[in-house]
Structure formats: C-alpha cells, structure tokens
Coordinates of C-alpha atoms in Angstrom, one line a residue:
M1 CA -99.4 -78.3 135.2
S2 CA -101.0 -78.6 138.6
S3 CA -104.7 -78.8 138.9
D4 CA -104.8 -75.4 140.7
A5 CA -102.7 -73.7 138.0
L6 CA -104.9 -75.2 135.2
A7 CA -108.0 -74.0 137.0
D8 CA -106.6 -70.4 137.3
R9 CA -105.6 -70.5 133.6
L10 CA -108.9 -71.7 132.3
A11 CA -111.0 -69.4 134.5
S12 CA -108.9 -66.4 133.4
R13 CA -109.2 -67.4 129.7
V14 CA -113.0 -67.9 129.9
L15 CA -113.4 -64.5 131.6
E16 CA -111.3 -62.9 128.9
L17 CA -113.5 -64.3 126.2
V18 CA -116.7 -63.4 128.1
D19 CA -115.5 -59.8 128.1
V20 CA -115.3 -59.6 124.3
P21 CA -118.9 -59.0 123.2
S22 CA -120.0 -61.4 120.4
E23 CA -123.7 -61.2 120.0
S24 CA -124.8 -63.1 116.9
G25 CA -123.9 -61.0 113.8
G26 CA -121.2 -59.2 115.8
E27 CA -118.7 -62.0 116.2
G28 CA -115.9 -60.3 114.2
P29 CA -114.0 -58.9 117.2
L30 CA -114.0 -62.2 119.0
A31 CA -112.9 -64.1 115.8
A32 CA -110.0 -61.7 115.5
H33 CA -109.2 -62.1 119.2
V34 CA -109.1 -65.9 118.9
L35 CA -107.0 -65.6 115.8
G36 CA -104.5 -63.4 117.7
L37 CA -104.4 -65.7 120.7
L38 CA -103.6 -68.7 118.6
A39 CA -101.0 -67.0 116.4
G40 CA -98.2 -69.0 118.1
A41 CA -100.1 -72.2 118.5
P42 CA -98.0 -75.3 117.6
G43 CA -100.5 -76.5 115.0
G44 CA -101.0 -73.2 113.3
V45 CA -104.1 -71.1 112.9
R46 CA -105.8 -69.3 110.0
D47 CA -108.7 -67.1 109.2
A48 CA -111.3 -69.3 107.3
G49 CA -113.5 -66.3 106.5
D50 CA -117.0 -65.3 107.5
T51 CA -116.3 -65.3 111.3
C52 CA -114.6 -68.7 111.1
V53 CA -111.2 -69.6 112.6
L54 CA -109.4 -72.9 112.1
A55 CA -106.5 -74.2 114.1
G56 CA -104.5 -77.4 114.3
A57 CA -105.1 -80.2 111.9
T58 CA -107.9 -79.5 109.4
R59 CA -107.2 -82.4 107.0
R60 CA -106.9 -86.1 107.7
G61 CA -103.4 -87.6 107.6
D62 CA -102.2 -91.1 108.7
R63 CA -103.8 -90.8 112.1
P64 CA -107.5 -90.4 113.0
L65 CA -108.7 -86.8 112.8
V66 CA -110.7 -85.4 115.8
L67 CA -112.2 -81.9 115.6
L68 CA -113.2 -79.8 118.6
A69 CA -115.9 -77.3 117.5
G70 CA -117.5 -74.4 119.1
H71 CA -119.5 -71.3 118.2
L72 CA -118.3 -67.8 118.9
D73 CA -121.7 -66.0 119.3
T74 CA -124.0 -65.4 122.2
I75 CA -127.5 -64.2 122.7
P76 CA -128.0 -60.5 123.5
A77 CA -126.7 -59.2 126.8
Q78 CA -129.0 -59.1 129.9
D79 CA -127.0 -56.7 132.1
N80 CA -124.4 -59.6 132.5
L81 CA -121.3 -57.9 131.0
P82 CA -118.5 -57.5 132.1
G83 CA -118.0 -60.9 133.6
R84 CA -116.5 -61.8 136.9
I85 CA -115.0 -64.7 138.8
A86 CA -116.7 -65.5 142.1
D87 CA -117.7 -68.4 144.3
G88 CA -115.7 -70.9 142.2
A89 CA -117.4 -69.9 138.9
V90 CA -117.0 -67.6 135.9
H91 CA -120.1 -65.5 135.6
G92 CA -121.2 -63.5 132.6
L93 CA -122.8 -63.5 129.1
G94 CA -121.9 -66.7 127.3
A95 CA -120.1 -68.3 130.2
A96 CA -122.0 -71.6 129.8
D97 CA -123.0 -71.3 126.2
M98 CA -120.3 -71.5 125.1
K99 CA -117.3 -69.4 126.0
A100 CA -116.4 -72.0 128.7
A101 CA -115.9 -74.5 125.8
L102 CA -114.0 -71.9 123.7
G103 CA -111.6 -71.4 126.6
V104 CA -110.9 -75.1 126.9
M105 CA -110.4 -75.3 123.1
I106 CA -107.9 -72.4 123.1
E107 CA -105.9 -73.8 126.0
L108 CA -105.7 -77.2 124.3
A109 CA -104.7 -75.6 121.0
L110 CA -101.9 -73.6 122.7
A111 CA -100.6 -76.6 124.6
P112 CA -101.7 -79.8 122.8
P113 CA -100.8 -83.0 124.6
A114 CA -97.5 -84.3 123.4
A115 CA -98.7 -87.9 123.7
A116 CA -101.7 -87.5 121.5
T117 CA -102.5 -90.5 119.4
V118 CA -104.8 -88.7 117.0
D119 CA -104.6 -85.4 115.1
V120 CA -106.7 -82.7 116.6
G121 CA -108.2 -79.6 114.9
F122 CA -110.2 -76.7 116.3
V123 CA -113.2 -75.2 114.5
F124 CA -114.5 -71.8 115.7
F125 CA -117.6 -70.4 113.8
G126 CA -120.3 -67.8 114.1
R127 CA -124.1 -67.3 114.0
E128 CA -125.1 -70.5 115.7
E129 CA -127.7 -68.8 117.9
L130 CA -129.5 -67.5 114.8
P131 CA -131.9 -69.6 112.6
F132 CA -130.3 -72.6 111.0
G133 CA -130.1 -71.0 107.6
D134 CA -127.9 -68.2 109.0
S135 CA -125.2 -70.4 110.5
A136 CA -121.6 -69.9 109.3
L137 CA -120.8 -73.6 109.9
T138 CA -122.6 -75.2 106.9
P139 CA -120.9 -72.9 104.4
L140 CA -117.6 -73.5 106.1
L141 CA -118.0 -77.3 105.7
A142 CA -118.9 -76.8 102.0
R143 CA -115.7 -74.9 101.3
E144 CA -113.3 -76.8 103.6
A145 CA -113.3 -80.3 102.3
G146 CA -110.7 -81.5 104.8
L147 CA -113.1 -81.0 107.7
R148 CA -115.5 -83.5 106.1
D149 CA -112.9 -86.3 106.5
A150 CA -112.8 -86.0 110.3
D151 CA -113.3 -89.3 112.1
L152 CA -115.2 -87.6 114.9
V153 CA -116.3 -84.1 115.8
V154 CA -116.8 -83.1 119.5
V155 CA -119.3 -80.2 119.4
M156 CA -118.6 -78.5 122.7
E157 CA -122.2 -77.4 123.5
P158 CA -123.2 -77.2 127.1
T159 CA -123.7 -80.8 128.4
D160 CA -122.5 -80.5 132.0
N161 CA -119.6 -82.8 131.1
E162 CA -121.9 -85.6 129.9
L163 CA -121.9 -87.0 126.4
H164 CA -125.1 -86.0 124.7
A165 CA -125.7 -88.0 121.5
G166 CA -127.5 -86.8 118.4
C167 CA -129.9 -83.8 118.6
V168 CA -133.6 -83.1 117.9
G169 CA -134.8 -81.4 114.8
N170 CA -136.3 -77.9 115.2
I171 CA -139.2 -76.4 113.3
N172 CA -140.3 -72.8 113.7
A173 CA -143.7 -72.0 112.1
T174 CA -146.3 -69.2 112.0
W175 CA -149.9 -70.3 112.5
T176 CA -152.4 -67.7 111.2
F177 CA -156.1 -67.7 112.1
R178 CA -158.6 -65.7 110.1
G179 CA -162.1 -64.6 111.1
T180 CA -164.4 -61.7 110.5
A181 CA -164.1 -58.4 112.5
G182 CA -167.1 -56.9 114.2
H183 CA -168.3 -54.9 117.2
S184 CA -167.6 -56.6 120.6
A185 CA -171.2 -55.7 121.7
R186 CA -172.5 -57.9 118.9
P187 CA -170.0 -60.8 118.7
W188 CA -172.5 -63.1 117.0
L189 CA -172.2 -61.0 113.9
A190 CA -168.5 -61.6 113.8
D191 CA -166.1 -64.5 113.8
N192 CA -163.4 -64.1 116.5
A193 CA -160.0 -65.1 115.2
I194 CA -158.6 -65.3 118.8
H195 CA -161.3 -67.8 119.8
R196 CA -160.4 -69.8 116.7
A197 CA -156.8 -69.7 117.8
G198 CA -157.8 -70.7 121.3
R199 CA -159.4 -73.9 120.1
G200 CA -156.4 -74.8 118.0
I201 CA -154.0 -74.1 120.8
A202 CA -156.1 -76.1 123.2
E203 CA -155.7 -79.2 120.9
L204 CA -151.9 -78.7 120.8
A205 CA -151.8 -78.3 124.6
A206 CA -153.6 -81.6 125.1
L207 CA -150.9 -83.5 123.2
E208 CA -148.6 -85.5 125.3
P209 CA -144.9 -85.7 124.4
V210 CA -144.2 -88.5 122.0
D211 CA -141.2 -90.7 123.0
H212 CA -139.0 -92.0 120.1
E213 CA -136.4 -94.7 120.7
F214 CA -133.4 -94.2 118.5
A215 CA -130.0 -95.9 118.8
G216 CA -130.9 -97.0 122.3
L217 CA -131.8 -93.5 123.5
T218 CA -135.1 -91.8 124.1
F219 CA -135.9 -88.5 122.4
R220 CA -139.1 -86.6 122.8
E221 CA -141.2 -85.0 120.1
V222 CA -142.9 -81.9 121.5
I223 CA -144.9 -79.0 120.0
S224 CA -145.4 -75.7 121.8
A225 CA -147.2 -72.4 121.1
V226 CA -144.6 -69.8 122.0
T227 CA -146.1 -66.4 121.1
V228 CA -149.6 -65.1 120.4
Q229 CA -150.5 -61.8 118.7
G230 CA -154.0 -60.5 117.9
G231 CA -156.6 -57.8 118.4
I232 CA -156.6 -54.1 117.7
A233 CA -158.9 -52.6 120.4
R234 CA -161.1 -53.7 123.3
N235 CA -164.3 -53.1 121.5
V236 CA -163.4 -54.9 118.3
V237 CA -163.8 -58.6 117.6
P238 CA -160.5 -59.4 115.9
D239 CA -160.3 -60.9 112.4
T240 CA -156.7 -62.1 112.7
C241 CA -154.6 -63.9 115.3
V242 CA -151.1 -65.1 114.7
V243 CA -149.4 -67.8 116.8
E244 CA -145.8 -68.9 116.6
I245 CA -145.2 -72.6 116.9
N246 CA -142.0 -74.5 117.9
M247 CA -141.7 -78.3 117.3
R248 CA -138.8 -80.5 118.3
Y249 CA -138.6 -83.9 116.6
A250 CA -136.4 -87.0 117.1
P251 CA -133.5 -88.4 115.0
G252 CA -134.8 -90.9 112.6
T253 CA -137.7 -88.6 111.6
S254 CA -137.0 -86.7 108.3
A255 CA -137.5 -83.0 108.1
E256 CA -140.3 -83.6 105.6
D257 CA -142.2 -86.1 107.8
A258 CA -142.0 -83.8 110.8
E259 CA -143.3 -80.9 108.7
A260 CA -146.2 -83.1 107.4
R261 CA -147.1 -84.1 111.0
L262 CA -147.2 -80.5 112.1
R263 CA -149.3 -79.5 109.2
A264 CA -151.8 -82.3 109.9
L265 CA -152.2 -81.0 113.4
C266 CA -152.4 -77.3 112.7
E267 CA -154.0 -76.8 109.2
P268 CA -157.5 -77.9 110.2
H269 CA -157.6 -74.7 112.3
G270 CA -155.5 -72.1 110.4
A271 CA -152.9 -71.5 107.8
L272 CA -149.4 -72.7 108.6
T273 CA -146.2 -71.2 107.3
I274 CA -142.9 -73.0 107.9
D275 CA -140.3 -70.4 108.8
G276 CA -137.4 -72.7 109.4
N277 CA -136.7 -76.5 109.7
A278 CA -133.4 -77.5 111.1
P279 CA -132.9 -81.2 110.7
S280 CA -132.2 -83.6 113.6
G281 CA -128.7 -84.9 114.1
A282 CA -127.7 -88.6 113.8
V283 CA -126.3 -90.7 116.7
P284 CA -123.0 -92.4 116.0
G285 CA -123.2 -96.1 116.3
Q286 CA -122.6 -97.7 119.7
D287 CA -119.5 -99.4 118.3
H288 CA -117.8 -96.1 117.2
A289 CA -114.3 -96.5 118.7
L290 CA -113.6 -92.9 119.3
V291 CA -117.0 -92.2 121.0
S292 CA -116.4 -95.2 123.3
R293 CA -112.9 -93.9 124.0
L294 CA -114.2 -90.5 125.0
V295 CA -116.8 -92.1 127.3
R296 CA -114.1 -94.2 129.0
A297 CA -111.7 -91.2 129.3
G298 CA -114.1 -89.2 131.4
G299 CA -116.3 -92.0 132.9
L300 CA -119.1 -90.0 131.1
A301 CA -122.8 -90.5 131.4
V302 CA -124.5 -90.8 128.0
A303 CA -127.8 -89.1 127.3
P304 CA -129.9 -88.0 124.3
K305 CA -129.5 -84.3 123.3
Q306 CA -133.0 -82.9 123.7
A307 CA -132.1 -79.7 121.8
W308 CA -130.9 -78.7 118.4
T309 CA -127.1 -78.4 118.0
P310 CA -124.5 -78.2 115.2
V311 CA -124.2 -82.0 115.4
A312 CA -126.9 -81.8 112.7
E313 CA -124.8 -79.7 110.4
F314 CA -121.9 -82.1 110.7
A315 CA -124.2 -85.1 110.2
A316 CA -125.6 -83.5 107.0
A317 CA -122.0 -83.2 105.7
G318 CA -121.5 -86.9 106.5
V319 CA -119.4 -86.5 109.6
D320 CA -119.9 -88.3 112.9
A321 CA -120.4 -85.8 115.8
I322 CA -121.4 -85.8 119.4
N323 CA -122.0 -83.1 122.1
F324 CA -119.6 -82.7 125.0
G325 CA -118.8 -79.6 126.9
P326 CA -118.2 -78.0 130.3
G327 CA -121.2 -75.6 130.4
A328 CA -124.4 -76.6 132.3
P329 CA -127.5 -76.4 130.1
R330 CA -129.5 -75.1 133.1
F331 CA -127.4 -71.8 132.9
A332 CA -127.5 -71.3 129.2
H333 CA -129.2 -68.1 128.0
R334 CA -129.9 -66.9 131.6
R335 CA -129.2 -63.5 133.1
D336 CA -127.1 -65.3 135.8
E337 CA -125.2 -67.4 133.3
Q338 CA -122.1 -69.0 134.8
V339 CA -119.8 -72.1 134.6
D340 CA -118.0 -73.8 137.5
V341 CA -114.2 -73.6 137.3
A342 CA -114.1 -77.3 138.4
A343 CA -116.2 -78.2 135.3
L344 CA -113.6 -76.4 133.1
V345 CA -110.8 -78.5 134.6
R346 CA -112.8 -81.7 134.3
C347 CA -113.5 -81.1 130.6
H348 CA -109.9 -80.2 129.8
E349 CA -108.5 -83.2 131.6
T350 CA -111.1 -85.6 130.0
L351 CA -110.2 -84.3 126.5
E352 CA -106.5 -84.7 127.3
R353 CA -106.9 -88.3 128.3
F354 CA -109.2 -88.9 125.3
L355 CA -106.6 -87.5 122.8
C356 CA -103.8 -89.6 124.3
A357 CA -105.6 -92.9 124.9

C-alpha cells in the first residue's frame, strides 16, 4: 500500500472511531463497533466481556507474543464532536487519547504483516479514564491467563511516537481542615479553617519536584493541591475547608511508601483520606530484546512516562510493557484535540517493521 493510501485509510478510520461517542462508562457502542469491524480479521476476534474486545493471538505459542493495547473510552465531550479532517490532522474528541492508536491497531489487525516474526494480539478495554479501581483491564488480565504470558505489551498511549518507559504512580487524596466557626467581625473568637488550609497549602507549594533515577531514566515526584472548597457566607469564619491533593511518584517507590510520605507532609495540618492510589509501572530492563527491537524499528527517542498509564496494570500482572503511540500528549484532553495524519502513518510503519524484524 502506498504511503498516501495508508494515510487516507488511517485518517478515515480514526475519524470513524472519533464519531462513535465512548465517554467512560459508555464504551459499549464503540466496543460493539470494533467487534464488528474485526469480524473478518485473519486472526479472529471475540467479545471478552465488560467492554473488552480481543483480537489476534491472545495466548503464547512457539513464537514471542506481542500485544498492542488501547482503551476505548474518552473524557466527556467539549463541543468537539463530530470530528473532522483538516490541515493534515484528524480533529475531535479522543483523536489523540487514544482513538488514533485504536485506528492503527484496527488496521494492523485487519491486515497483519505477512512477514511477522512474532505473534501479535490486540487488547481493547474500557474505563481507563476513570480511577484505577474502575478500570476494565485489571479484571480482564485476571480472567484471561493467556494475556499474562505475553513477552511484551505496547500500550498505545499518546507518546508522540516516542517510546515512554514505565509510568509514575498516582495518588488522589482529600485533605480536610477543621476550625471553629464564628462571626467575621470578631475572627479572634473563631479558628479559620481556610487560613489553616492556606498554611498547609503554602508548605506544599514550597516543595520542589524530587527527581528519582530509575533504570537510567529520571522521573519526578510532584504534589499539587488541585481543588479547594470552603466557606458558607461572607460574614462567617468557616470551620471546614477541603482540599483535593494529587501526588505523582516514581517507579521504585512502593504505593505504601508514597502514601506514608504524603501523610507525613499533610497530616500535621489536617486529616488526610486516600481516595485512590494507582501504583507506578516498572521499566523493562535495557537488555529487553523486543524493546530494543522497537526502538531500532522506528529510530525512537526514549523518555520516562511522567504520567500514569495501564503499563502499571500489566506490570502488576507480571507482564513487561512500554508506552508507544501516535497521539501527542500536548493535545490529550483538550477542546482542540487532534492527531497529525503523518503521525498515524509513522506509528503504523514503525509497528510493521517491529513485528517483522
């Protein structure tokens, strides 16, 4: 297939997927659509339940097993549906994160390279954009033992066609400050919970990012206050203020140690409740043959993944995984979300070379 024909085919496929709404929790229609598209795929396809679709090889045979994995869901729409193709890009909800990758996966599943030297499977799943505990992937890995024998999983999150190794852990927490209510004309008779929160937030704001070296890559531990709620009226000193906190922590740090560090920073000021703790994802060793092969196939830059991705779920199941996809992180979750058609072609061609090397 010529490069121009491939570009047209990929762009049309991604636009088709963008125009099937699949906000988290409502992925059913897109899962059914993908199932229908792949009904004639050479490697077969099946409904794996709970918004999951599996195609191609899903169990290891005599050759190495490589899985390409991507989530079906998107964040809520921001007046960016339906999609469109313009200025060399596909525009619309989920174009970058990650219907661009789904389009590449579908086209490879429909026409797998005849010269492939590995077996390749395709894993589509839902609810990735929701909290870690809601993901459909971890239960899928528990009930599909064959997937856990994969030699490498390429999680096709947006990486702008770089290879992003590992992923940072992600804690969401609620920080509650208590005081004593009173009249704002006599604040010395009260204890202002918002002022208490301000002192705690100021300490967090003064923290510098902490760099952690892991497997030759630098990940950053960062902690941010992301929402603040408090107060009932302009003439009342508030007795409660609630702050939501987000922490990202590096591979090599356990979920328990990260939580302990956050508690040590926050609990001198207010009560901390951990709402969710998604563990970090491991980095495959530098001598991993398939990872090195993928880097060579695309001449890929290698960087740490300074975000949480399903690499962590595969790592928890004992499966080596990396991040590589055509979407650009800078466009993920934006109103003007888009993916360059040239990036789709590069991703597809890189994976073809990788599978045939």
